[in-house]
XYZ file of C-alpha atoms in Angstrom:
706
model
C 16.961 -11.925 2.838
C 15.249 -10.606 5.962
C 14.596 -6.906 6.553
C 15.755 -5.221 9.747
C 13.039 -2.693 10.597
C 10.577 -2.720 13.487
C 7.163 -1.090 13.200
C 5.012 -0.115 16.142
C 1.214 -0.127 16.293
C -0.929 1.452 18.975
C -4.237 0.118 20.215
C -6.077 2.698 18.120
C -4.833 0.979 15.003
C -6.202 -2.352 16.174
C -9.756 -1.190 16.687
C -12.339 -1.166 13.957
C -14.795 0.495 16.322
C -13.290 3.941 15.741
C -14.798 5.985 12.895
C -15.207 3.784 9.856
C -12.085 3.776 7.753
C -9.619 4.912 10.421
C -7.681 1.789 9.715
C -4.171 3.050 9.295
C -1.763 2.454 12.167
C -1.587 5.580 14.325
C 2.177 5.409 14.681
C 3.143 9.043 14.258
C 3.648 11.526 17.049
C 4.996 15.022 17.192
C 8.638 14.999 18.205
C 8.592 13.421 21.646
C 4.966 14.313 22.389
C 4.503 10.709 23.443
C 7.120 10.378 26.164
C 8.407 7.080 27.471
C 10.727 6.741 30.433
C 12.978 3.852 29.565
C 15.227 1.817 31.829
C 17.967 4.454 31.517
C 18.064 8.101 32.524
C 16.406 10.703 30.344
C 13.458 10.710 27.988
C 12.692 8.202 25.242
C 10.422 9.064 22.345
C 10.299 9.865 18.642
C 13.344 11.801 17.441
C 13.685 13.916 14.300
C 16.803 14.399 12.152
C 17.519 17.717 13.865
C 17.302 16.018 17.262
C 19.867 13.468 16.132
C 22.130 16.195 14.735
C 22.442 17.350 18.329
C 22.715 13.891 19.882
C 25.556 12.900 17.537
C 27.130 16.368 17.411
C 26.777 16.880 13.673
C 28.386 20.034 12.246
C 26.113 23.077 12.473
C 23.477 21.228 14.490
C 22.209 24.285 16.359
C 22.866 26.910 13.682
C 20.937 24.964 11.020
C 17.918 24.252 13.228
C 15.098 26.688 13.912
C 13.583 27.213 17.347
C 10.712 24.853 16.490
C 13.101 22.015 15.660
C 12.806 22.207 11.859
C 15.137 23.774 9.292
C 14.803 26.196 6.380
C 15.672 24.986 2.861
C 17.300 28.268 1.860
C 19.572 28.176 4.911
C 20.690 24.641 4.159
C 21.227 25.456 0.492
C 23.482 28.428 1.272
C 25.496 27.083 4.199
C 29.194 26.231 3.937
C 28.868 23.894 6.906
C 29.205 20.276 5.882
C 25.714 18.811 5.309
C 26.711 16.308 2.618
C 27.359 18.696 -0.299
C 28.854 17.120 -3.389
C 28.208 13.538 -2.286
C 25.893 10.860 -3.668
C 24.372 8.214 -1.406
C 22.717 4.981 -2.447
C 20.269 2.378 -1.158
C 19.971 -1.267 -2.134
C 16.418 -2.608 -2.304
C 13.806 -4.288 -4.440
C 10.513 -3.503 -6.112
C 9.031 -0.134 -6.972
C 10.503 3.214 -5.994
C 7.930 5.874 -6.874
C 6.051 5.579 -3.562
C 9.376 5.914 -1.745
C 10.041 9.274 -3.375
C 6.483 10.439 -2.629
C 7.018 9.844 1.108
C 10.473 11.415 0.939
C 8.959 14.621 -0.453
C 6.472 14.814 2.437
C 9.307 14.251 4.910
C 11.453 16.979 3.332
C 8.543 19.420 3.434
C 7.928 18.755 7.127
C 11.602 18.936 8.137
C 12.417 22.006 6.028
C 14.889 20.201 3.758
C 15.669 20.773 0.076
C 14.305 18.199 -2.385
C 17.110 15.779 -3.143
C 17.343 14.520 -6.752
C 16.712 10.773 -6.966
C 18.099 8.307 -9.508
C 16.725 4.779 -9.905
C 18.730 1.909 -11.372
C 16.852 -1.277 -12.247
C 19.646 -3.768 -11.706
C 18.137 -6.730 -13.592
C 16.833 -5.033 -16.714
C 13.244 -4.293 -17.711
C 10.334 -4.373 -17.985
C 9.305 -1.830 -15.354
C 6.381 -4.036 -14.348
C 8.858 -6.601 -12.994
C 9.783 -4.063 -10.316
C 6.261 -3.645 -8.972
C 6.543 -5.297 -5.550
C 6.045 -2.923 -2.623
C 5.890 -5.417 0.249
C 9.107 -3.941 1.679
C 8.179 -0.320 1.051
C 8.331 0.795 4.691
C 11.928 -0.395 4.800
C 12.835 1.806 1.853
C 10.852 4.739 3.304
C 13.009 4.460 6.420
C 16.292 4.079 4.545
C 15.704 7.114 2.337
C 14.345 9.437 5.029
C 17.001 8.565 7.611
C 20.020 8.814 5.299
C 18.906 12.126 3.801
C 17.894 13.296 7.266
C 21.556 13.122 8.234
C 22.874 14.579 4.940
C 20.094 16.780 3.501
C 22.425 18.641 1.114
C 23.727 15.519 -0.622
C 23.778 15.900 -4.397
C 21.770 12.783 -5.189
C 20.166 9.664 -3.740
C 20.474 6.528 -5.873
C 18.203 3.493 -5.620
C 19.779 0.263 -6.897
C 16.696 -1.936 -6.939
C 16.307 -5.566 -7.977
C 13.113 -7.531 -8.638
C 13.210 -9.296 -5.250
C 15.509 -9.946 -2.290
C 16.418 -13.490 -3.245
C 20.174 -13.979 -3.272
C 20.559 -13.907 -7.060
C 18.718 -10.572 -7.172
C 20.846 -9.054 -4.409
C 23.907 -10.239 -6.331
C 22.645 -8.181 -9.294
C 22.239 -5.153 -7.015
C 25.801 -5.430 -5.727
C 27.298 -6.046 -9.168
C 25.528 -3.091 -10.786
C 26.821 -0.742 -8.112
C 30.404 -1.987 -8.219
C 30.470 -1.797 -12.022
C 28.764 1.604 -12.294
C 31.409 4.302 -12.858
C 28.873 6.850 -11.603
C 27.924 4.781 -8.568
C 27.924 6.368 -5.105
C 30.928 6.131 -2.818
C 28.596 5.022 -0.030
C 25.635 2.622 -0.034
C 23.239 1.018 2.432
C 21.822 -2.502 2.760
C 19.233 -2.921 5.521
C 18.835 -6.661 5.132
C 20.676 -9.870 5.841
C 20.703 -13.615 6.234
C 22.877 -16.030 8.199
C 26.522 -16.227 7.167
C 27.644 -19.100 4.982
C 28.615 -22.235 6.928
C 29.569 -25.861 6.214
C 25.888 -26.891 6.040
C 25.295 -24.475 3.177
C 24.949 -27.151 0.465
C 21.786 -28.211 2.311
C 20.581 -25.041 4.041
C 21.503 -22.557 1.310
C 18.606 -23.444 -0.985
C 16.205 -23.322 1.989
C 16.803 -19.588 2.276
C 15.467 -19.168 -1.256
C 11.908 -20.218 -0.382
C 9.366 -17.675 0.909
C 9.732 -18.812 4.509
C 11.325 -21.350 6.805
C 14.852 -20.171 7.554
C 17.560 -17.715 6.585
C 20.066 -20.254 7.963
C 21.732 -20.642 4.623
C 23.504 -18.295 2.296
C 23.776 -18.445 -1.473
C 25.026 -14.846 -1.660
C 28.298 -14.835 0.256
C 30.423 -16.835 -2.192
C 29.513 -14.582 -5.123
C 29.025 -11.421 -3.080
C 32.466 -11.272 -1.483
C 34.427 -10.723 -4.724
C 32.011 -7.965 -5.735
C 32.221 -6.217 -2.372
C 35.994 -6.576 -2.445
C 35.972 -4.852 -5.836
C 33.861 -2.009 -4.429
C 36.240 -1.641 -1.487
C 39.259 -1.470 -3.788
C 37.419 1.252 -5.707
C 37.226 3.239 -2.465
C 33.525 2.617 -1.886
C 31.730 1.630 1.322
C 28.667 -0.496 1.958
C 26.965 0.023 5.324
C 24.787 -2.874 6.476
C 22.505 -3.421 9.460
C 23.609 -5.966 12.051
C 20.073 -7.334 12.374
C 17.279 -7.257 14.943
C 17.655 -10.793 16.291
C 20.254 -10.156 18.982
C 23.261 -12.441 19.051
C 21.653 -14.798 16.524
C 21.034 -14.435 12.802
C 17.481 -14.848 11.341
C 17.410 -18.622 11.734
C 13.630 -19.022 12.006
C 11.297 -17.232 9.595
C 7.494 -17.441 9.689
C 5.300 -17.361 6.544
C 4.489 -13.675 7.044
C 6.194 -10.781 5.304
C 8.676 -9.266 7.721
C 8.647 -12.203 10.148
C 12.047 -13.390 11.249
C 13.459 -9.884 11.131
C 13.429 -8.918 14.745
C 12.371 -8.748 18.378
C 13.360 -12.329 19.115
C 16.884 -13.355 20.058
C 17.510 -16.393 17.888
C 18.518 -19.698 19.505
C 21.997 -20.130 17.982
C 24.578 -17.331 18.289
C 25.625 -16.373 14.771
C 26.007 -13.276 12.613
C 24.323 -12.040 9.465
C 25.681 -11.485 5.981
C 26.522 -9.034 4.405
C 27.104 -7.481 7.845
C 29.866 -10.021 8.598
C 31.796 -9.332 5.404
C 35.245 -7.835 5.854
C 34.292 -5.487 2.996
C 31.264 -4.025 4.802
C 30.795 -1.605 7.699
C 28.408 -3.429 10.023
C 26.221 -1.065 12.074
C 24.673 -2.113 15.386
C 21.781 -0.587 17.293
C 21.583 1.785 20.255
C 18.868 3.311 22.418
C 19.535 7.006 23.047
C 17.597 8.994 25.630
C 17.532 12.781 25.726
C 17.074 15.647 28.157
C 13.566 16.772 27.290
C 10.418 16.464 25.258
C 11.020 19.224 22.710
C 13.847 20.861 20.809
C 16.506 21.826 21.903
C 16.384 19.525 24.946
C 15.409 16.648 22.638
C 18.737 17.157 20.863
C 20.805 16.669 24.029
C 21.923 13.129 24.872
C 21.179 11.962 28.399
C 22.320 8.367 27.933
C 22.839 5.805 25.193
C 22.853 2.028 25.588
C 23.136 -0.961 23.273
C 19.806 -2.335 22.043
C 18.595 -5.675 23.410
C 17.776 -7.034 19.953
C 20.672 -5.425 18.098
C 22.713 -7.920 16.107
C 26.299 -8.575 17.033
C 28.772 -11.325 17.747
C 31.523 -13.350 16.190
C 31.644 -15.029 12.841
C 32.640 -18.670 13.080
C 34.174 -18.822 9.627
C 35.338 -15.391 8.355
C 38.805 -14.404 9.662
C 39.167 -10.969 11.214
C 40.298 -8.424 8.604
C 43.514 -6.507 8.992
C 41.815 -3.429 10.419
C 40.654 -5.507 13.424
C 44.150 -6.790 14.173
C 45.234 -5.675 17.625
C 41.721 -4.959 18.922
C 41.828 -6.762 22.257
C 38.121 -7.484 22.486
C 37.952 -9.126 19.053
C 39.100 -12.398 20.557
C 37.021 -15.357 19.323
C 38.694 -18.006 17.182
C 37.277 -19.327 13.936
C 35.891 -22.866 13.997
C 36.546 -23.705 10.366
C 36.551 -22.290 6.884
C 33.068 -21.664 5.416
C 33.420 -24.892 3.441
C 34.003 -26.897 6.628
C 37.776 -27.410 6.718
C 38.518 -27.353 10.466
C 41.288 -25.424 12.169
C 43.399 -26.873 14.913
C 43.152 -24.870 18.143
C 46.751 -23.779 17.726
C 46.292 -22.540 14.168
C 42.764 -21.114 14.270
C 42.714 -17.434 13.284
C 40.762 -14.818 15.183
C 37.373 -14.439 13.521
C 35.546 -11.334 12.308
C 33.679 -9.491 15.053
C 30.651 -7.272 14.464
C 29.314 -4.634 14.600
C 31.991 -2.100 13.716
C 30.067 0.929 14.982
C 26.563 1.648 16.236
C 23.837 4.212 15.737
C 20.298 4.780 16.922
C 18.059 1.783 16.341
C 15.589 2.894 18.947
C 13.709 0.337 20.943
C 10.289 -1.262 20.869
C 10.617 -2.242 24.521
C 10.400 1.085 26.332
C 8.193 0.946 29.415
C 6.353 4.209 28.927
C 2.844 4.786 27.644
C 3.588 7.243 24.873
C 2.738 6.580 21.241
C 4.089 4.571 19.579
C 4.522 1.835 22.139
C 6.545 3.920 24.565
C 9.689 3.489 22.494
C 12.603 5.325 20.938
C 11.914 5.717 17.224
C 12.714 7.971 14.266
C 10.184 10.244 12.602
C 9.246 9.418 8.990
C 6.256 9.534 6.655
C 4.492 6.275 5.802
C 1.871 6.386 3.042
C 1.002 10.011 3.691
C 0.971 9.707 7.471
C 3.435 11.144 10.012
C 4.788 8.009 11.674
C 7.916 6.470 13.173
C 10.181 3.444 12.769
C 12.966 1.620 14.572
C 15.477 -1.208 14.179
C 19.010 -1.568 12.888
C 17.452 -0.761 9.512
C 17.471 2.730 10.990
C 21.003 2.482 12.388
C 22.684 1.638 9.093
C 21.232 4.423 6.896
C 21.791 6.939 9.702
C 25.465 5.960 9.651
C 25.411 6.178 5.849
C 24.263 9.789 6.106
C 26.776 10.631 8.827
C 29.638 9.135 6.818
C 28.422 11.121 3.802
C 28.970 14.262 5.859
C 32.460 13.114 6.816
C 33.219 12.450 3.139
C 31.907 15.871 2.139
C 34.328 17.650 4.475
C 37.412 15.927 3.020
C 39.831 18.347 1.296
C 39.536 18.939 -2.440
C 42.685 16.932 -3.199
C 41.166 13.937 -1.374
C 37.895 14.356 -3.252
C 39.760 14.308 -6.578
C 41.358 10.956 -5.756
C 38.086 9.249 -4.849
C 37.426 10.368 -1.304
C 38.324 8.771 2.002
C 38.082 5.191 0.766
C 36.582 2.224 2.598
C 35.179 3.621 5.850
C 36.248 0.826 8.211
C 39.906 1.609 7.588
C 39.352 5.178 8.788
C 37.042 4.178 11.647
C 39.503 1.690 13.132
C 42.423 4.072 12.635
C 40.623 6.760 14.660
C 39.811 4.207 17.366
C 43.287 2.631 17.466
C 44.262 4.305 20.736
C 41.560 2.243 22.431
C 42.605 -1.104 20.913
C 43.857 -2.382 24.259
C 40.821 -1.238 26.221
C 39.097 -4.371 27.578
C 35.942 -5.304 29.428
C 37.919 -5.350 32.674
C 38.090 -1.548 32.549
C 35.550 0.197 34.735
C 35.119 3.375 32.701
C 34.935 4.320 29.020
C 38.247 4.377 27.236
C 39.820 7.799 27.543
C 42.474 7.615 24.827
C 42.298 10.259 22.090
C 41.257 10.517 19.358
C 38.905 7.659 20.311
C 37.394 9.463 23.292
C 36.933 12.592 21.203
C 35.566 10.953 18.044
C 33.290 8.286 19.546
C 30.664 7.927 22.260
C 31.634 4.688 24.004
C 28.575 2.497 24.634
C 29.385 0.691 27.889
C 25.981 -0.567 29.039
C 23.106 -2.475 27.484
C 19.493 -1.359 27.500
C 18.311 -3.708 30.262
C 21.649 -5.033 31.451
C 21.223 -8.332 29.596
C 23.210 -7.496 26.472
C 21.978 -8.879 23.155
C 21.722 -12.474 24.291
C 25.285 -13.765 24.242
C 27.260 -10.508 24.416
C 27.424 -7.418 26.623
C 28.389 -3.846 25.848
C 31.552 -2.620 27.549
C 34.456 -0.178 27.329
C 36.080 0.151 23.925
C 35.101 -2.226 21.146
C 32.507 -4.893 22.011
C 30.312 -7.464 20.269
C 27.125 -5.505 21.052
C 27.989 -1.982 19.844
C 31.398 -2.122 18.155
C 33.285 1.108 18.823
C 30.022 2.835 19.759
C 28.476 5.909 18.147
C 30.431 8.468 16.119
C 30.776 12.090 17.197
C 30.400 13.454 13.676
C 31.857 16.958 14.046
C 34.939 15.835 15.978
C 35.477 12.862 13.676
C 35.286 15.077 10.583
C 37.614 17.658 12.116
C 40.200 15.023 13.041
C 40.015 13.154 9.727
C 39.383 16.015 7.285
C 40.782 19.004 9.139
C 37.468 20.825 8.684
C 33.724 20.657 9.268
C 32.976 22.713 6.164
C 32.028 21.106 2.865
C 34.692 20.963 0.171
C 32.117 21.548 -2.570
C 29.175 23.900 -2.989
C 25.598 22.695 -2.738
C 24.561 21.068 -6.019
C 20.933 22.198 -6.129
C 17.496 20.751 -5.487
C 15.410 18.538 -7.720
C 13.552 20.397 -10.494
C 10.144 21.810 -9.649
C 7.184 19.475 -10.019
C 5.155 19.736 -13.221
C 1.934 21.726 -12.697
C -1.108 19.917 -14.136
C -4.889 20.322 -14.239
C -5.367 16.603 -13.598
C -2.851 14.601 -11.603
C -2.347 11.102 -12.934
C -0.642 8.332 -11.012
C 0.268 4.833 -12.109
C 1.350 1.466 -10.785
C 2.146 -1.945 -12.290
C -0.465 -4.673 -12.614
C -0.141 -7.761 -10.443
C 2.031 -6.218 -7.718
C -0.414 -6.129 -4.778
C 1.460 -8.771 -2.772
C -0.600 -10.016 0.164
C 0.909 -8.286 3.249
C -0.080 -11.101 5.604
C 0.893 -14.237 3.699
C 3.328 -13.531 0.876
C 2.748 -16.923 -0.721
C -0.820 -15.867 -1.584
C 0.681 -13.566 -4.192
C -1.266 -10.733 -5.807
C -4.454 -9.528 -4.089
C -6.244 -8.587 -7.302
C -9.061 -6.714 -5.539
C -6.483 -4.285 -4.078
C -4.258 -3.905 -7.137
C -4.174 -0.231 -8.209
C -2.828 0.452 -11.688
C -3.827 4.106 -11.866
C -5.482 7.021 -10.105
C -6.457 10.593 -10.945
C -7.087 13.752 -8.943
C -8.808 16.973 -10.006
C -9.756 19.940 -7.838
C -12.153 22.867 -8.132
C -12.445 25.675 -5.599
C -16.237 25.591 -5.977
C -17.026 21.969 -6.818
C -14.443 20.190 -4.680
C -12.240 17.175 -5.228
C -12.788 14.277 -7.610
C -10.524 11.265 -7.142
C -10.542 8.014 -9.060
C -8.711 4.726 -8.612
C -8.516 2.039 -11.259
C -7.343 -1.530 -11.531
C -8.355 -4.685 -13.422
C -10.274 -6.135 -10.463
C -11.154 -3.158 -8.275
C -14.662 -3.642 -6.945
C -14.251 -7.375 -6.390
C -14.547 -8.760 -2.865
C -11.443 -8.380 -0.672
C -9.287 -11.493 -0.160
C -10.215 -14.017 2.562
C -7.636 -12.698 5.049
C -9.196 -9.190 4.877
C -11.767 -9.778 7.607
C -11.968 -6.029 8.170
C -12.378 -5.303 4.467
C -10.196 -3.000 2.376
C -9.542 0.742 2.255
C -8.561 2.864 -0.760
C -7.000 6.330 -0.527
C -6.077 9.169 -2.838
C -3.997 11.660 -0.840
C -2.252 14.995 -1.402
C -0.437 17.723 0.524
C -1.697 21.294 0.719
C -1.196 24.324 2.922
C -4.194 25.189 5.081
C -4.114 27.958 7.669
C -0.340 28.155 7.378
C 0.079 24.431 8.047
C 1.081 21.683 5.638
C -1.546 18.936 5.863
C -2.001 15.656 3.998
C -5.679 15.351 3.015
C -7.326 12.284 1.540
C -10.394 10.963 -0.233
C -11.311 7.498 0.994
C -13.358 4.510 -0.127
C -13.929 1.594 2.258
C -15.105 -1.831 1.151
C -16.381 -4.155 3.869
C -15.620 -7.865 3.771
C -19.073 -8.497 2.286
C -18.712 -5.871 -0.465
C -20.509 -2.850 1.037
C -18.958 0.507 0.104
C -18.759 3.830 1.992
C -16.998 7.065 1.029
C -15.467 9.833 3.135
C -12.596 12.301 3.526
C -10.118 13.312 6.189
C -6.509 14.190 6.970
C -3.450 12.695 8.659
C -2.647 15.689 10.863
C -0.365 18.688 10.482
C 3.261 18.005 11.340
C 3.973 19.195 14.872
C 0.362 18.927 16.007
C 0.901 15.645 17.842
C -2.423 14.363 16.496
C -1.667 11.980 13.645
C -3.303 9.080 11.862
C -5.915 8.659 9.156
C -8.589 10.783 10.816
C -11.889 10.479 8.975
C -14.398 13.336 8.970
C -17.309 11.697 10.805
C -19.768 14.102 9.155
C -18.305 13.781 5.669
C -20.695 14.378 2.774
C -18.412 12.638 0.307
C -20.089 10.443 -2.277
C -18.790 7.828 -4.638
C -19.387 4.949 -6.979
C -17.764 1.671 -7.999
C -17.849 0.370 -11.559
C -16.866 -3.292 -11.437
C -17.016 -3.496 -15.218
C -14.152 -1.045 -15.684
C -12.547 -1.546 -12.268
C -12.966 2.119 -11.329
C -13.660 3.736 -7.955
C -14.788 7.395 -8.018
C -14.889 9.624 -4.916
C -16.381 13.156 -4.811
C -15.383 15.290 -1.807
C -16.726 18.793 -0.983
C -13.926 21.367 -0.972
C -14.899 22.505 2.524
C -13.949 19.093 3.946
C -10.354 19.266 2.736
C -9.217 22.758 3.668
C -11.200 24.719 1.035
C -8.282 25.063 -1.412
C -8.375 28.386 -3.274
C -8.310 28.746 -7.031
C -4.744 28.606 -8.276
C -3.396 26.973 -5.128
C -1.379 23.783 -5.470
C -2.016 20.255 -4.244
C 1.362 18.539 -3.906
C 2.600 14.943 -3.995
C -0.588 13.185 -5.162
C -0.538 9.468 -4.380
C -2.933 6.549 -4.088
C -2.771 3.320 -2.121
C -4.833 0.419 -0.856
C -4.833 -1.262 2.539
C -5.876 -4.759 3.543
C -7.640 -4.763 6.910
C -6.653 -8.041 8.530
C -8.814 -9.235 11.414
C -12.564 -8.994 11.860
C -15.146 -6.264 11.159
C -14.840 -5.297 14.839
C -11.076 -5.466 15.363
C -8.569 -5.208 12.543
C -5.142 -3.986 11.515
C -4.576 -2.079 8.263
C -1.622 -3.097 6.090
C -0.717 -1.177 2.938
C -0.896 -3.521 -0.038
C -0.451 -1.476 -3.218
C 0.220 2.066 -4.400
C 0.130 4.278 -7.466
C 2.205 7.426 -7.667
C 2.953 10.316 -9.996
C 6.661 9.493 -10.246
C 6.969 7.292 -13.307
C 8.973 4.046 -13.115
C 12.372 4.018 -14.764
C 12.836 2.412 -18.164
C 16.583 3.008 -18.551
C 18.663 0.311 -16.885
C 21.568 2.702 -16.551
C 19.556 4.858 -14.201
C 17.408 7.928 -14.666
C 16.399 10.770 -12.387
C 12.609 11.090 -12.529
C 11.815 12.406 -9.086
C 10.265 15.804 -9.798
C 6.656 14.548 -9.972
C 3.428 16.525 -10.404
C 1.522 19.212 -8.543
C -2.162 19.869 -9.139
C -3.448 23.383 -9.767
C -6.873 24.025 -8.238
C -9.340 25.274 -10.836
C -12.581 27.204 -10.524
């Protein structure tokens, strides 16, 4: 399975000549402080959840947003306006989840959101150590922070996580959800591979190797009955359409994340599970807004389909009943998936995707703003304010927006399982535009379609997504377009208020005198070449943090082989962090203690911060005059870092250091020019040992002593 997220790096992140240790990608910006003028009217830049509430006309967008563009937890907790109350959302993924929750807590703090309770379900049974992989962690950071960004009052966020993204593991994810009586009504899958085709007996197994191709599908045959079951239960899976334009991920390089975007693939085809008739497939758009700061940043200027957004026709899956009568869904099937051909006279119309679209952003903006002059969504990545893009953003955004629509359904609908499979409702609301075709010169004006959707009629650069162009009504680049959430909810539910009261935040973190974090052994998957396996010298199995108002900070990291030389592909060495959040001068800042190992085994120690949210100055900024000291014990695999309190905000006695976390980064390149890639982490949110799921997301907070 390929992931569908796009990460941007600025030149600062590629230079090892900045202060030693400033290796982390400087991807974060304050909302729209780095402005890029794209090919369409308006401003392109990094958008926050509150910006998108305005762009997509979510209920209470203005009333629930402060003048500075953030919200207040107490206001969200007390509002009757629909913000997802009473609903549970879920995310399919693989590997460890504790680092995901740690970033989610930083994001909630910055945005002014309540802390959502999190439940983790290990879908293939224990032990916990089998779920240690974090090579796809940024994907799960994006999924969790975008879905909750749209529905911050949801009752719970569930992670259904397998051991890997091989087809058999994804099958376990799907099956656990469909069979879980407490499973969410709505889920997200930000991954995909090519749909099943007649060559599958040969190409299917090829998709199960670390690289080569995703042109093969061992999931579809077993996945379809499970997804059909979920649909009959009234549940909905949202899935990204992919970042390879009108082609599926046919060519995959031997690098984690390669094959998942920014290259239109040579053969037009669609991805699975996106193409399933039991899935809402979500395409990508590039919105531009009216200004560089809230509230202008929450006002849509234009919105186009994304150049690399997936979309097109299946060749083998017949169009489902809800697409019957849609004029633009007009391509015939070639054969059944097993290869039985249709005659031209008998060939059914085939499934068209996407169904709807949402912000993917774009990595191709022509401005000079960070990151890369592109539309992206604000998130936290390993303690750093950052941003992400791709249809891996589009799908969880739609998940959160649908969660709001579900939450506004009347009580009698809630009691019978909610609104049911979302595509049935989506196509019913768009039915008045079924006959709208590409020959029309203006967006379809039929209600309720014109009221409930924003019709995407143009592509980002006028070239479509390779084989298909956006146009009036439904199209193979953007589906029905973007949803106008408030109008859609009003038309479907008769209200934009939540049917249930807010369910409450996660329990308060446990206050401790020494924060202790943990991580599995053997899970430091090489971020450059996955086939190299575990980078033992970067594998963190534990970390501690203590703080004294007079003596400062003491951080330790431990692991079986810490202190050994970095792996051969770490030409720029390796960096180790212990980070935490504290309030300094009225601002919430992530501080860190840092140890840097050069490629030849030389160690240096320092401290720094990643920038206060809203400052516009983000990244792992090292104190160039740091007096931090440290030591490395190769016998015990322990790194110790001592940091003067004055270097990290001078925390007062009794104050709290929140969300402690530790991670390592492999610096690929040379000692002069390198790129930092997070390799392993250790967090204070313990892994789950109950296969049925357990909420363990409250974590720890460190009390500063004398």
